[in-house]
Short mmCIF file of N, CA, C and O in Angstrom, two decimals:
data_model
loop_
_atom_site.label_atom_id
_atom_site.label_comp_id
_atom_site.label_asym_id
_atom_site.label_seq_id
_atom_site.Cartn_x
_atom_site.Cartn_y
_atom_site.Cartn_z
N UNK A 1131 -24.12 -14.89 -38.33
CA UNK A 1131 -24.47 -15.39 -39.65
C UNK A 1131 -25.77 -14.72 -40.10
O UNK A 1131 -26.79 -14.87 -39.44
N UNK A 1132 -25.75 -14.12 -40.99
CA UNK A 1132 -26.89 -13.11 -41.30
C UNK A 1132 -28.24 -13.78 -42.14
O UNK A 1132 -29.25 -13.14 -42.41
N UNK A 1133 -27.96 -15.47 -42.53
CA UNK A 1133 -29.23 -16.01 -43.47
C UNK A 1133 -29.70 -17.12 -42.06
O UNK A 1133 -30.52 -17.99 -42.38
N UNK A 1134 -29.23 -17.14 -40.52
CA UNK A 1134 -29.72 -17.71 -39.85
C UNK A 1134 -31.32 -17.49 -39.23
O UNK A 1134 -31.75 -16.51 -38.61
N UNK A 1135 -31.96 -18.63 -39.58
CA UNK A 1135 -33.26 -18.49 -38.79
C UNK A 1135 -33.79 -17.77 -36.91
O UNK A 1135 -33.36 -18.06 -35.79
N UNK A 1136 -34.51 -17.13 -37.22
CA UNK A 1136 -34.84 -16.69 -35.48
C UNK A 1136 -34.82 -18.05 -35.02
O UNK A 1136 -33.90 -18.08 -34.20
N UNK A 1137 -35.25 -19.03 -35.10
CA UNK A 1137 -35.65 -20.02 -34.03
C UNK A 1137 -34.16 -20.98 -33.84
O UNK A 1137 -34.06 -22.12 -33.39
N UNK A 1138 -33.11 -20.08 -34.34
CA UNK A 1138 -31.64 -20.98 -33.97
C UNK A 1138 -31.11 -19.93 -32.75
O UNK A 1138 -30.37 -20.28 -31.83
N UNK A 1139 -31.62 -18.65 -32.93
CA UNK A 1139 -30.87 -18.12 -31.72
C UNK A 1139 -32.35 -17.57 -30.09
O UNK A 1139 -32.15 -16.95 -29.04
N UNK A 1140 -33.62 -18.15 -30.63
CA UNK A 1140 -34.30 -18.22 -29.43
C UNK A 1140 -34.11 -19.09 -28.65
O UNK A 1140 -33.75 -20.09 -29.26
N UNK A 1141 -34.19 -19.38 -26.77
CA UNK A 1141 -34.03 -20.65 -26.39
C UNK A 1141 -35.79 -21.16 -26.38
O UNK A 1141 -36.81 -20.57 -26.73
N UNK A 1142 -35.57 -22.46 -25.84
CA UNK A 1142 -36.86 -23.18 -26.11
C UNK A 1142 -37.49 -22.75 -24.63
O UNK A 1142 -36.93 -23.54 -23.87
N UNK A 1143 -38.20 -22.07 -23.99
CA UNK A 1143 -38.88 -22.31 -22.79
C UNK A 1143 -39.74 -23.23 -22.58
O UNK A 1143 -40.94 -23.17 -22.85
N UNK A 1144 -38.93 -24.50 -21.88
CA UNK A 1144 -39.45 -26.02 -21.42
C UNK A 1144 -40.80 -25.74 -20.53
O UNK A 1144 -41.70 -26.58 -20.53
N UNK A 1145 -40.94 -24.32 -19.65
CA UNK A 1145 -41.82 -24.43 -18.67
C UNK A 1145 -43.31 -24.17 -19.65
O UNK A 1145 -44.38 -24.49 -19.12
N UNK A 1146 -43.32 -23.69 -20.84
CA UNK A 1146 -44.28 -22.97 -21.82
C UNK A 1146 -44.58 -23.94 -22.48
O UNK A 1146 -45.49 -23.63 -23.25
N UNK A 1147 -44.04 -25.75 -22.66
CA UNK A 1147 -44.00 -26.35 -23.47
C UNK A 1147 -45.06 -27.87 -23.09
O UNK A 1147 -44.77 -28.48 -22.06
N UNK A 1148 -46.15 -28.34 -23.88
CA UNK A 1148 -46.66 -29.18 -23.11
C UNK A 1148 -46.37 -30.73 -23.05
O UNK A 1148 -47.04 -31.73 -22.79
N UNK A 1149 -45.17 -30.48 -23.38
CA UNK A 1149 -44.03 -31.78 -23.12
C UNK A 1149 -43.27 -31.70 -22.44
O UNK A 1149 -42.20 -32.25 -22.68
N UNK A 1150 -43.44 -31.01 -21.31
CA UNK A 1150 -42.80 -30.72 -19.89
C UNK A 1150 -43.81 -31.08 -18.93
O UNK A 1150 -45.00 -30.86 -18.75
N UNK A 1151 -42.38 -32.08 -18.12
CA UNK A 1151 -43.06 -32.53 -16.94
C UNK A 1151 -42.00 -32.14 -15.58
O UNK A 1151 -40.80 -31.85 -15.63
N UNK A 1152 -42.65 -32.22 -14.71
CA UNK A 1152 -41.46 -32.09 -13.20
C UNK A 1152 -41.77 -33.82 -12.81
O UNK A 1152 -42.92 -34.26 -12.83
N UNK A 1153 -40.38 -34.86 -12.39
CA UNK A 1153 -40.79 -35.91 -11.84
C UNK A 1153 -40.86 -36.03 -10.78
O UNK A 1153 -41.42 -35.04 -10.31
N UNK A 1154 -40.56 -36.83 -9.94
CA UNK A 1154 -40.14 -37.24 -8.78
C UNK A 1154 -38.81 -37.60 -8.29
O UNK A 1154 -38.54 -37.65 -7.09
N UNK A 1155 -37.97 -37.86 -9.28
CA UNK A 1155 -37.11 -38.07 -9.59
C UNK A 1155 -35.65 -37.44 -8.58
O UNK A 1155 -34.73 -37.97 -9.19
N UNK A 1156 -35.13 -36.78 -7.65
CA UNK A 1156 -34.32 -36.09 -7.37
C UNK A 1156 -33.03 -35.66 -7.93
O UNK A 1156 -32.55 -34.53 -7.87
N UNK A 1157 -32.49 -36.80 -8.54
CA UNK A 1157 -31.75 -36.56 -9.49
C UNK A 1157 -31.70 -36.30 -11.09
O UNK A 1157 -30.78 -35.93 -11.83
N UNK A 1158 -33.27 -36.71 -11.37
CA UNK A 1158 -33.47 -35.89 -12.67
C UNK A 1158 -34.93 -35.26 -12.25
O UNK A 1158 -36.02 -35.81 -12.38
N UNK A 1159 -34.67 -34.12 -11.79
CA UNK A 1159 -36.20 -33.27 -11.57
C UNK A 1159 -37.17 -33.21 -13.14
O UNK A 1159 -38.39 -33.41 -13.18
N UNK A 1160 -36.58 -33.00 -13.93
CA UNK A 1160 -36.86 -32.20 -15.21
C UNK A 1160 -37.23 -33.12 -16.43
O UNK A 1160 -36.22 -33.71 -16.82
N UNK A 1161 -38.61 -33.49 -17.32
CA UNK A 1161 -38.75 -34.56 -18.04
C UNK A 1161 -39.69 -33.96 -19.39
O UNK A 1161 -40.57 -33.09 -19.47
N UNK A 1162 -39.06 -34.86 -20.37
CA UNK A 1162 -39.55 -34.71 -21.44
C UNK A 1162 -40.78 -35.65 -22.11
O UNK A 1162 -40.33 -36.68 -22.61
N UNK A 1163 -41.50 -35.58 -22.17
CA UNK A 1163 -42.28 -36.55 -23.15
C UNK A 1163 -42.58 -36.79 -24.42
O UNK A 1163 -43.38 -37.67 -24.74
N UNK A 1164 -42.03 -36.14 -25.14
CA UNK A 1164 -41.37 -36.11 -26.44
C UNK A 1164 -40.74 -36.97 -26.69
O UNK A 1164 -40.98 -38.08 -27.18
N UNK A 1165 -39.66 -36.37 -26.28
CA UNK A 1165 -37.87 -37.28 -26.50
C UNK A 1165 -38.04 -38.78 -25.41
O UNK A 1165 -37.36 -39.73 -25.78
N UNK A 1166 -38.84 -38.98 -24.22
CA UNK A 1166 -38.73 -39.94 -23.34
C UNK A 1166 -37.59 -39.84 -22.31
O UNK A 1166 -37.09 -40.90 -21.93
N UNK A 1167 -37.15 -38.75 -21.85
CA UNK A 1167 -35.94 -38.58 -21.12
C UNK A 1167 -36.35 -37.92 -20.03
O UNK A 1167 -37.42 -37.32 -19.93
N UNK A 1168 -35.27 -38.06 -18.96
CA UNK A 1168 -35.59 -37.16 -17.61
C UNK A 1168 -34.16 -36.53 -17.39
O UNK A 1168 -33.17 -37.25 -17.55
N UNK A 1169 -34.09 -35.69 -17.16
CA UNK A 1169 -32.95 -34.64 -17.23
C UNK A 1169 -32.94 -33.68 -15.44
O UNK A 1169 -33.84 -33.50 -14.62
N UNK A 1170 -31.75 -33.36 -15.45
CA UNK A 1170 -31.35 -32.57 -13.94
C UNK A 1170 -31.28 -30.98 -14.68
O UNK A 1170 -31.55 -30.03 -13.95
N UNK A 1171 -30.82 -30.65 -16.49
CA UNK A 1171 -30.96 -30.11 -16.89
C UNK A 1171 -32.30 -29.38 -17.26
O UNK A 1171 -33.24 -29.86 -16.63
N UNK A 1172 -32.64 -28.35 -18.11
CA UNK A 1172 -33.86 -28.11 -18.79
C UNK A 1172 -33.86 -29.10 -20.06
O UNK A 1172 -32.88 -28.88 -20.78
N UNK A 1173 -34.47 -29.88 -20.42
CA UNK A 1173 -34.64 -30.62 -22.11
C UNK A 1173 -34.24 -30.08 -22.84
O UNK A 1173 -33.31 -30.61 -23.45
N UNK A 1174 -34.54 -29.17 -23.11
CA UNK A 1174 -34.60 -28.25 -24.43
C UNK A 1174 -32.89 -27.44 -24.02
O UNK A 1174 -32.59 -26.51 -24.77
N UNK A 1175 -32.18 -27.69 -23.25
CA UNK A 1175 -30.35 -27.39 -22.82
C UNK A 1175 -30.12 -28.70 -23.47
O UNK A 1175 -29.60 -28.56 -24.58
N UNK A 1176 -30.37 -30.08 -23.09
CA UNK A 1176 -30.15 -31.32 -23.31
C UNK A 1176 -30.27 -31.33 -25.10
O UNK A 1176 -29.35 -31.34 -25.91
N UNK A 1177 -31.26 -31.33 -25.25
CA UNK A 1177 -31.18 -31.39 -26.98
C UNK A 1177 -30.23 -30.33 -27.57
O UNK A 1177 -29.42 -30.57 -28.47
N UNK A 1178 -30.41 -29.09 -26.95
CA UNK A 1178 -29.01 -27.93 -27.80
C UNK A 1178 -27.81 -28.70 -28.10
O UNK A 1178 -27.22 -28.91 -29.16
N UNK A 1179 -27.57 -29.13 -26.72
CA UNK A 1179 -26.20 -29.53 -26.50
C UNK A 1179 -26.02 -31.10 -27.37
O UNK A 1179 -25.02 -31.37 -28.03
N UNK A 1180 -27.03 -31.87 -27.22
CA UNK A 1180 -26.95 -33.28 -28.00
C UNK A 1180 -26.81 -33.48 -29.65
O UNK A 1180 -26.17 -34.23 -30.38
N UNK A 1181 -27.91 -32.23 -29.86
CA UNK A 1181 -27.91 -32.40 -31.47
C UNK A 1181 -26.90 -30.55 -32.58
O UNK A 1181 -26.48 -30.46 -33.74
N UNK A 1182 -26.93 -29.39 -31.26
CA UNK A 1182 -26.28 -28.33 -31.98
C UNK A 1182 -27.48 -27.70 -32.42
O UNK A 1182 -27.48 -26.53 -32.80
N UNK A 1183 -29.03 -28.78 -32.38
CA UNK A 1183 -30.15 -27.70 -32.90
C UNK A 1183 -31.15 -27.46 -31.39
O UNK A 1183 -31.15 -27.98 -30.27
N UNK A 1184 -31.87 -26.49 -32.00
CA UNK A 1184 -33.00 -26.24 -31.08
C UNK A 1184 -34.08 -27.27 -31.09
O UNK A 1184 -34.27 -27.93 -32.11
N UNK A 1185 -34.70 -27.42 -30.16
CA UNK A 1185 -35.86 -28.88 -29.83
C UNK A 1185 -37.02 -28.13 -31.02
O UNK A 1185 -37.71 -27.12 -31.21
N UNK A 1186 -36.70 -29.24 -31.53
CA UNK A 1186 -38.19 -29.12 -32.56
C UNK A 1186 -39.59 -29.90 -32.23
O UNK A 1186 -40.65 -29.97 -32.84
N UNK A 1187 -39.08 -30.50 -30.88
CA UNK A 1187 -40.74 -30.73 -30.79
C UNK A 1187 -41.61 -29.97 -29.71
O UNK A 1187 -42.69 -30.30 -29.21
N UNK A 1188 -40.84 -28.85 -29.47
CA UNK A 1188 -41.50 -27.93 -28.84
C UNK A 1188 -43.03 -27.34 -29.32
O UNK A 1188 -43.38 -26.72 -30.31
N UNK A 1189 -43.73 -27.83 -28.18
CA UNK A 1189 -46.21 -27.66 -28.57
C UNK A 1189 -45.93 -26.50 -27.11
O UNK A 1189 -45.55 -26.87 -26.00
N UNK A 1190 -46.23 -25.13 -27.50
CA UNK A 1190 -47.21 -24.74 -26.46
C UNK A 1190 -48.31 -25.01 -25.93
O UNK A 1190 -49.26 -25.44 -26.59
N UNK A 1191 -48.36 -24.77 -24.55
CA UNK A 1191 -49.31 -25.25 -23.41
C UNK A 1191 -50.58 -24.54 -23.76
O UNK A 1191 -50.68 -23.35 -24.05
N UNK A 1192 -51.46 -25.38 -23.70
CA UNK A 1192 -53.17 -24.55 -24.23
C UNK A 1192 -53.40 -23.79 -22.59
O UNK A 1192 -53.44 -24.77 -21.85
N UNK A 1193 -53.46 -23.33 -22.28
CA UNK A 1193 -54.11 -22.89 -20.19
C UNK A 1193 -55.74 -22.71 -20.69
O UNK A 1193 -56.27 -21.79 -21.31
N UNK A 1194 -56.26 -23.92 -20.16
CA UNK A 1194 -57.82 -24.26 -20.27
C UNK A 1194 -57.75 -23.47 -18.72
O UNK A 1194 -57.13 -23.65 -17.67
N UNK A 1195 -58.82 -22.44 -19.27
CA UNK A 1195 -59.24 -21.66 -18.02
C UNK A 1195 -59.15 -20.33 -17.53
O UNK A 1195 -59.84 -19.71 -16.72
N UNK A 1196 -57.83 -19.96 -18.42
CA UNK A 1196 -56.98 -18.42 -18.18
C UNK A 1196 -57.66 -17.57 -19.15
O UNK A 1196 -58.21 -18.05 -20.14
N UNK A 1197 -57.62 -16.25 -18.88
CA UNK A 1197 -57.84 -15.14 -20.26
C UNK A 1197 -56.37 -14.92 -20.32
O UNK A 1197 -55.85 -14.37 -19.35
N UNK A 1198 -55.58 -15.31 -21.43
CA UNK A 1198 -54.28 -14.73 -21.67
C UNK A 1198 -53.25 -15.90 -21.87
O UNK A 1198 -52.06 -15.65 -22.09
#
């Protein structure tokens, strides 16, 4: 579809996102704090698949400390 936005065919990288958490969880390793969910999936697979869109509440991670 040629009037589609970049951010429908980028995926969301959950690990870059600072609404990513790892739980404790074994059966859902993978957690959102956004949405309030814990997933075995990545979140941002979970929302594709739930809503057909990309996670819009995707915040990059500030790295207090890094050059880069």
């Amino acid at each position: 579809m040629i009037g589609k936005s970049k951010t429908f065919n980028t995926r969301v990288n959950c690990y870059e996102c600072k609404h990513f958490y790892i739980t404790w969880d074994a059966q859902s390793p993978r957690g959102c704090r956004a949405f309030g969910f814990k997933s075995a999936m990545l979140p941002s697979i979970v929302v594709k698949q739930s809503s057909g869109m990309p996670c819009m509440k995707f915040i990059k991670k500030e790295h207090k400390g890094r050059n880069g």
